[in-house]
Coordinates of C-alpha atoms and ligand atoms in Angstrom, one line a residue:
M117 CA 27.3 -9.2 0.8
T118 CA 24.0 -10.9 1.8
R119 CA 20.7 -9.6 1.6
A120 CA 18.4 -10.3 4.6
Y121 CA 14.5 -11.2 3.7
N122 CA 13.0 -8.6 5.0
F123 CA 9.7 -8.4 6.5
S124 CA 9.2 -4.6 6.7
A125 CA 5.8 -3.1 6.8
G126 CA 7.2 -0.2 5.0
P127 CA 9.4 1.4 4.3
A128 CA 9.8 -2.4 3.0
T129 CA 12.3 -4.5 0.8
L130 CA 12.5 -3.5 -3.1
P131 CA 13.8 -5.7 -5.6
E132 CA 17.8 -6.5 -5.8
A133 CA 18.1 -5.8 -9.0
V134 CA 16.4 -2.0 -8.5
L135 CA 18.2 -0.8 -6.3
R136 CA 21.7 -2.6 -8.3
Q137 CA 20.7 -0.8 -11.1
A138 CA 20.1 2.7 -9.1
Q139 CA 23.5 2.0 -7.8
A140 CA 25.4 2.2 -10.9
E141 CA 23.1 5.0 -12.4
M142 CA 23.8 7.3 -9.0
L143 CA 27.5 9.0 -10.2
D144 CA 26.3 8.9 -14.4
W145 CA 23.4 8.7 -15.4
N146 CA 22.3 7.2 -18.7
G147 CA 25.6 9.1 -20.4
V148 CA 24.2 13.3 -18.9
G149 CA 27.5 13.3 -16.3
A150 CA 25.4 13.7 -13.4
S151 CA 23.5 12.0 -11.3
I152 CA 19.2 12.0 -11.9
V153 CA 19.0 13.5 -9.3
E154 CA 21.2 16.8 -9.7
L155 CA 19.2 17.1 -12.9
S156 CA 16.1 19.3 -13.3
H157 CA 12.9 18.1 -13.1
R158 CA 12.0 20.3 -16.0
G159 CA 14.8 19.1 -18.3
A160 CA 14.5 16.7 -20.6
E161 CA 15.9 14.2 -19.5
F162 CA 13.7 13.8 -16.1
M163 CA 10.4 14.8 -17.7
G164 CA 11.8 11.4 -19.7
V165 CA 11.6 10.1 -16.0
A166 CA 8.7 10.7 -15.6
A167 CA 6.7 10.6 -18.9
Q168 CA 7.9 6.4 -18.7
A169 CA 7.0 6.1 -14.8
E170 CA 3.5 7.1 -16.0
A171 CA 2.9 4.5 -18.5
D172 CA 4.7 2.1 -17.5
L173 CA 2.5 2.0 -14.3
R174 CA -0.8 2.4 -16.2
T175 CA 0.7 -0.5 -18.1
L176 CA 0.8 -2.6 -15.0
L177 CA -2.6 -1.5 -14.0
S178 CA -4.0 -1.1 -16.9
V179 CA -5.2 2.1 -15.7
P180 CA -8.7 3.4 -18.2
D181 CA -7.8 7.3 -20.1
D182 CA -10.3 8.7 -18.4
Y183 CA -8.1 8.1 -15.5
A184 CA -5.4 11.0 -14.2
V185 CA -2.0 9.3 -12.5
L186 CA -1.0 11.9 -10.2
F187 CA 2.9 11.7 -8.2
Q188 CA 2.2 13.1 -5.2
A189 CA 5.5 14.6 -3.4
G190 CA 4.9 12.6 0.1
G191 CA 2.8 9.8 2.2
A192 CA -1.1 8.4 2.3
T193 CA -1.5 10.5 5.4
T194 CA -1.3 14.0 3.6
Q195 CA -3.8 12.6 0.8
Q196 CA -6.4 11.3 3.1
A197 CA -6.4 14.4 4.1
L198 CA -6.8 16.4 0.7
L199 CA -9.7 14.1 -0.3
A200 CA -12.3 16.1 2.1
L201 CA -10.7 19.4 0.1
N202 CA -10.9 18.8 -2.8
F203 CA -14.0 16.2 -3.2
A204 CA -15.9 17.2 -0.8
A205 CA -17.8 20.7 0.3
P206 CA -17.9 22.1 3.9
G207 CA -19.1 19.3 6.2
Q208 CA -20.7 17.7 3.1
T209 CA -21.2 14.0 4.8
V210 CA -18.6 10.8 3.8
D211 CA -19.2 7.7 3.9
Y212 CA -16.5 5.5 5.5
V213 CA -16.2 1.8 6.6
V214 CA -13.8 0.5 9.0
T215 CA -11.9 -1.8 9.0
G216 CA -8.0 -1.1 11.2
H217 CA -5.9 1.2 12.1
W218 CA -5.7 3.3 8.9
S219 CA -9.4 3.1 8.4
K220 CA -9.7 4.8 11.6
T221 CA -6.1 7.7 10.6
A222 CA -7.8 8.6 7.2
I223 CA -11.3 9.9 9.6
K224 CA -8.7 11.3 12.0
Q225 CA -7.7 13.5 8.6
V226 CA -10.9 15.0 7.6
K227 CA -12.6 15.4 10.4
P228 CA -11.8 19.3 10.3
Y229 CA -13.4 19.4 7.2
V230 CA -16.8 17.6 6.7
N231 CA -19.1 15.1 7.9
V232 CA -18.2 11.7 8.4
H233 CA -20.2 9.2 9.0
V234 CA -19.1 5.6 9.4
V235 CA -20.7 3.8 7.1
A236 CA -19.7 0.1 8.8
D237 CA -17.2 -0.4 12.0
G238 CA -15.1 -3.9 11.7
E239 CA -13.6 -2.2 15.5
P240 CA -16.4 -4.2 18.3
G241 CA -15.0 -7.1 16.5
G242 CA -11.0 -6.3 16.8
F243 CA -11.0 -5.8 13.6
R244 CA -11.1 -9.3 12.3
D245 CA -13.2 -9.6 9.6
I246 CA -14.8 -6.7 7.5
P247 CA -18.5 -6.3 7.9
P248 CA -20.5 -7.6 5.2
R249 CA -21.7 -5.6 2.5
D250 CA -25.4 -5.5 3.1
S251 CA -24.9 -3.7 6.9
W252 CA -23.7 -1.2 6.0
S253 CA -25.6 2.3 6.0
L254 CA -24.4 4.3 3.5
S255 CA -25.7 7.6 2.8
S256 CA -27.6 8.5 -0.8
D257 CA -25.8 12.0 -0.8
A258 CA -22.4 11.4 0.8
A259 CA -19.4 12.9 -1.2
Y260 CA -18.0 9.5 -1.4
V261 CA -17.5 5.9 -0.2
H262 CA -13.6 5.8 1.5
I263 CA -12.2 1.8 2.8
T264 CA -8.9 0.7 3.3
A265 CA -7.7 -2.4 0.4
N266 CA -6.2 -3.3 3.1
E267 CA -5.0 -2.9 6.6
T268 CA -1.6 -3.2 7.0
I269 CA -1.0 -3.4 10.9
H270 CA -4.6 -5.3 11.0
G271 CA -3.8 -8.1 7.8
V272 CA -7.5 -7.8 6.9
E273 CA -7.9 -7.1 2.8
F274 CA -10.6 -6.5 1.0
R275 CA -11.1 -9.9 -1.2
D276 CA -13.8 -7.9 -3.9
T277 CA -14.5 -4.5 -4.4
P278 CA -17.9 -3.3 -2.9
D279 CA -20.0 -2.7 -5.0
V280 CA -21.3 1.6 -3.4
G281 CA -24.3 2.3 -6.5
A282 CA -23.5 5.1 -7.6
V283 CA -21.6 7.8 -5.2
P284 CA -17.8 7.2 -6.3
L285 CA -16.1 4.7 -4.6
F286 CA -12.9 6.1 -2.5
A287 CA -9.5 3.7 -1.7
D288 CA -6.3 3.3 -0.2
F289 CA -4.1 0.9 -2.2
S290 CA -1.5 2.3 0.0
S291 CA -0.2 -1.8 0.9
S292 CA -1.2 -4.1 -1.8
I293 CA -1.4 -2.0 -5.1
A294 CA 0.6 -4.1 -7.9
S295 CA -0.3 -6.8 -5.9
E296 CA -3.0 -8.5 -8.2
P297 CA -4.5 -7.6 -11.1
L298 CA -7.3 -4.4 -10.4
D299 CA -10.4 -3.5 -11.9
V300 CA -9.7 0.3 -11.6
S301 CA -12.6 1.2 -13.6
K302 CA -14.7 0.4 -9.9
Y303 CA -13.1 3.7 -8.0
G304 CA -14.2 7.2 -8.4
L305 CA -10.5 7.1 -7.1
I306 CA -7.0 5.0 -5.3
Y307 CA -4.1 6.4 -4.0
A308 CA -0.7 4.1 -2.7
G309 CA 2.2 5.8 -0.4
A310 CA 4.5 3.6 -2.8
Q311 CA 7.1 2.1 0.2
K312 CA 5.2 -0.7 0.0
N313 CA 5.2 -2.6 -3.6
L314 CA 5.6 0.6 -5.3
G315 CA 9.6 1.7 -4.1
P316 CA 10.4 4.0 -2.1
V317 CA 8.7 6.6 0.6
G318 CA 8.3 10.1 -0.3
V319 CA 5.8 9.9 -2.9
S320 CA 2.5 8.4 -3.0
V321 CA 0.4 7.0 -6.5
M322 CA -3.2 8.4 -6.7
L323 CA -5.3 7.5 -9.7
V324 CA -8.3 9.2 -9.7
R325 CA -11.0 10.0 -12.2
R326 CA -11.0 12.6 -14.3
E327 CA -14.3 13.9 -14.0
L328 CA -14.0 13.8 -10.1
L329 CA -11.0 16.2 -10.5
E330 CA -13.8 18.8 -11.6
R331 CA -15.7 18.9 -8.5
A332 CA -14.7 22.2 -6.5
G333 CA -13.9 21.4 -2.9
Q334 CA -13.5 23.5 0.0
P335 CA -11.3 26.4 0.0
R336 CA -8.0 25.4 -0.4
A337 CA -4.1 26.5 -1.7
D338 CA -3.3 26.1 -5.3
I339 CA -0.5 23.2 -3.9
F340 CA -3.2 21.6 -2.4
T341 CA -5.3 20.5 -5.3
Y342 CA -5.8 17.8 -7.3
A343 CA -6.7 18.8 -10.7
S344 CA -3.4 21.5 -10.8
H345 CA -1.3 18.9 -10.4
A346 CA -2.9 16.5 -13.0
A347 CA -3.0 20.4 -15.8
R348 CA 0.7 20.4 -15.3
D349 CA 1.3 16.4 -14.6
S350 CA 2.2 16.2 -10.6
M351 CA 5.2 19.4 -11.5
L352 CA 3.2 21.9 -10.6
N353 CA 6.2 22.7 -8.0
T354 CA 9.8 20.4 -7.9
P355 CA 8.0 17.1 -7.0
P356 CA 10.2 14.2 -5.4
T357 CA 12.7 13.1 -8.0
W358 CA 14.5 10.2 -7.1
N359 CA 11.3 8.7 -6.0
W360 CA 10.1 8.7 -8.9
Y361 CA 12.7 7.9 -11.0
L362 CA 12.9 5.2 -8.3
L363 CA 9.3 4.2 -8.7
G364 CA 9.6 3.7 -12.1
L365 CA 12.1 1.6 -12.9
T366 CA 10.4 -0.8 -9.4
V367 CA 7.2 -0.5 -12.1
K368 CA 9.8 -1.1 -14.7
W369 CA 10.7 -4.5 -13.1
M370 CA 7.7 -5.7 -12.2
L371 CA 6.3 -5.6 -15.3
E372 CA 9.3 -7.6 -16.9
Q373 CA 8.9 -10.2 -13.8
G374 CA 5.5 -10.5 -15.0
G375 CA 3.0 -8.1 -14.2
V376 CA 0.3 -8.1 -11.6
E377 CA -0.8 -10.6 -12.4
E378 CA 2.8 -13.0 -11.8
F379 CA 2.5 -11.1 -8.7
A380 CA -1.1 -12.4 -7.5
R381 CA 0.2 -16.0 -8.0
R382 CA 3.4 -15.5 -6.1
N383 CA 1.4 -13.2 -3.3
A384 CA -1.2 -15.7 -3.1
T385 CA 1.5 -19.1 -2.6
K386 CA 3.5 -16.8 -0.4
A387 CA 0.5 -15.8 1.4
K388 CA -0.5 -20.3 2.2
L389 CA 2.8 -20.8 2.8
V390 CA 2.8 -18.7 6.1
Y391 CA -0.2 -18.9 7.1
D392 CA -0.8 -22.8 7.0
A393 CA 2.4 -22.7 8.2
I394 CA -0.1 -20.6 11.6
D395 CA -3.2 -23.0 10.9
A396 CA -0.7 -26.5 11.1
S397 CA 1.0 -24.8 14.3
G398 CA -2.0 -26.3 16.8
G399 CA -2.3 -23.1 18.6
F400 CA 1.1 -22.0 18.6
Y401 CA 1.1 -18.8 16.6
R402 CA -2.5 -17.5 15.4
N403 CA -4.0 -15.1 13.3
E404 CA -7.2 -14.7 14.2
V405 CA -8.4 -13.1 10.7
A406 CA -11.3 -14.5 9.2
P407 CA -9.7 -16.6 6.6
S408 CA -12.2 -14.9 3.8
V409 CA -10.2 -11.6 4.4
R410 CA -6.4 -12.4 6.1
S411 CA -3.8 -10.6 3.8
R412 CA -2.1 -12.0 2.0
M413 CA 0.5 -8.9 1.9
N414 CA 0.6 -8.1 5.9
I415 CA 0.1 -11.2 8.3
P416 CA 0.0 -10.5 12.1
F417 CA 0.5 -13.6 14.1
F418 CA 1.1 -14.3 17.4
L419 CA 3.4 -16.5 20.4
P420 CA 2.2 -17.7 23.5
D421 CA 3.7 -14.7 25.5
E422 CA 5.5 -12.2 25.4
T423 CA 9.2 -13.7 25.8
L424 CA 8.7 -16.0 23.5
T425 CA 7.3 -13.1 21.0
T426 CA 11.0 -11.2 22.3
R427 CA 13.4 -14.7 21.2
F428 CA 11.8 -15.0 18.0
V429 CA 12.6 -11.5 16.6
S430 CA 15.7 -12.1 18.0
E431 CA 16.2 -15.3 17.0
S432 CA 15.0 -14.6 13.6
K433 CA 17.2 -10.9 12.8
A434 CA 20.0 -13.8 13.0
A435 CA 19.2 -16.3 10.6
G436 CA 18.4 -13.4 8.8
L437 CA 14.9 -12.7 9.1
L438 CA 14.4 -8.7 9.0
A439 CA 11.5 -6.9 10.6
L440 CA 8.8 -9.0 11.9
K441 CA 8.3 -7.5 14.6
G442 CA 4.8 -6.4 14.9
H443 CA 2.9 -3.1 14.6
K444 CA 3.2 -1.6 19.0
A445 CA -1.0 -1.1 18.1
V446 CA -1.7 -4.9 17.8
G447 CA 1.8 -6.3 19.5
G448 CA 3.3 -10.0 18.3
L449 CA 4.7 -10.5 15.6
R450 CA 4.1 -8.9 12.1
A451 CA 5.2 -10.6 8.1
S452 CA 5.0 -7.8 5.2
L453 CA 4.8 -10.5 2.1
Y454 CA 5.0 -7.5 -0.8
N455 CA 6.3 -7.6 -4.3
A456 CA 9.5 -7.6 -3.9
L457 CA 9.5 -10.9 -1.2
P458 CA 11.0 -13.9 -3.3
V459 CA 8.8 -16.5 -2.4
A460 CA 12.3 -17.9 -0.4
G461 CA 11.8 -15.2 1.7
A462 CA 8.6 -16.4 2.9
Q463 CA 9.7 -20.6 2.6
A464 CA 12.5 -19.0 4.8
L465 CA 9.9 -18.1 7.5
V466 CA 8.2 -20.7 7.7
D467 CA 11.0 -22.8 8.3
F468 CA 12.1 -20.5 10.5
M469 CA 8.6 -20.8 12.2
R470 CA 8.7 -24.6 12.2
D471 CA 12.5 -24.8 14.2
F472 CA 11.8 -22.1 16.6
Q473 CA 8.1 -24.5 17.1
Q474 CA 10.2 -27.2 17.8
R475 CA 12.6 -25.6 19.9
N476 CA 10.2 -23.4 21.7
G477 CA 6.2 -25.3 21.5
Ligands
LIG756 C1 -3.1 1.2 3.8 C2 -1.8 2.0 4.8 N1 -3.0 4.0 4.3 C3 -1.4 4.7 5.1 C4 -0.9 4.9 5.6 C5 -0.1 6.0 5.6 O1 1.0 6.6 4.9 P1 2.0 7.4 5.2 O2 3.3 7.0 7.0 O3 3.1 7.1 3.8 O4 1.0 8.8 5.6 C6 -0.6 3.4 5.3 C7 1.3 3.5 6.7 O5 1.7 2.4 6.3 C8 -0.8 2.9 5.3 O6 -0.1 1.4 5.1

């Protein structure tokens, strides 16, 4: 069996070592005679897996002690809605920076509950850049400021943490968490669906400064209350144990590989390979994002026409390079270069790109 290089934006490629370990442990986890997925979340076995995953994630991301780490069932979109319910009073103003598709989704989720103020909007510029910080119109009374650290579809990434003063900064790190060192203390809250850099879909991670959990927010069920989840170590109800276990294996693998410093090096190498191939193609391949905010994780790029795009997708797939079709919102092609994609995968892609151009350019 050969595994292809998988450029999917999410669910995405996972480390082969993690998949092999999960396979080996599938029928009998640690000699207990059952799979971890068959054991109670309240038993010592899974409680140990859960606690280890949290400890490893804290180490990987250097999470300060005054931050709670939550493991939430479901995806980032659910967390986007719950932000308003937990941290803003009914009708209170919340500030959102719009840098692409996922910023807009984040706004859509909170609109029924709060007064959304768009601080800056990259859409008139086609989401090719992030509006400069000094052009943002922050509200003085906002409950929080929300950014999307990396726009998975538009390929735009904050390369620095913006200073937003005293109002807590909330960030969607779904597609770039653990891709490089991160100063968690600059954020009030960080959330991420796991299915890109952290493991399988079905669980989201949240890092939240504990004092924020004391906010009243607005009327909501206990199950939608982050403070309740934090008080019960994310075991308020039955958590997604399989996903949490796989996330734990993935985080351990990242630590063994050298942690976020090592992934920062690999990710910079991979992104440079692909952007250099695009930029050296004389316009055959195009990426129009401003170089200073080009995403290291997701690279959308375009060919001169639709026929070539379709041919590229099918020929690359036949060559063992999976999922290079662009998102339907923007078309074209997209290469996602998450932590589990090796440098050799990016190299194989640029070799294919050069060959494809020679044959079709
Ligand atoms: C940056 C970002 N935010 C939010 C989401 C939505 O995640 P989910 O589908 O898990 O709700 C995605 C999904 O790709 C994403 O890339």
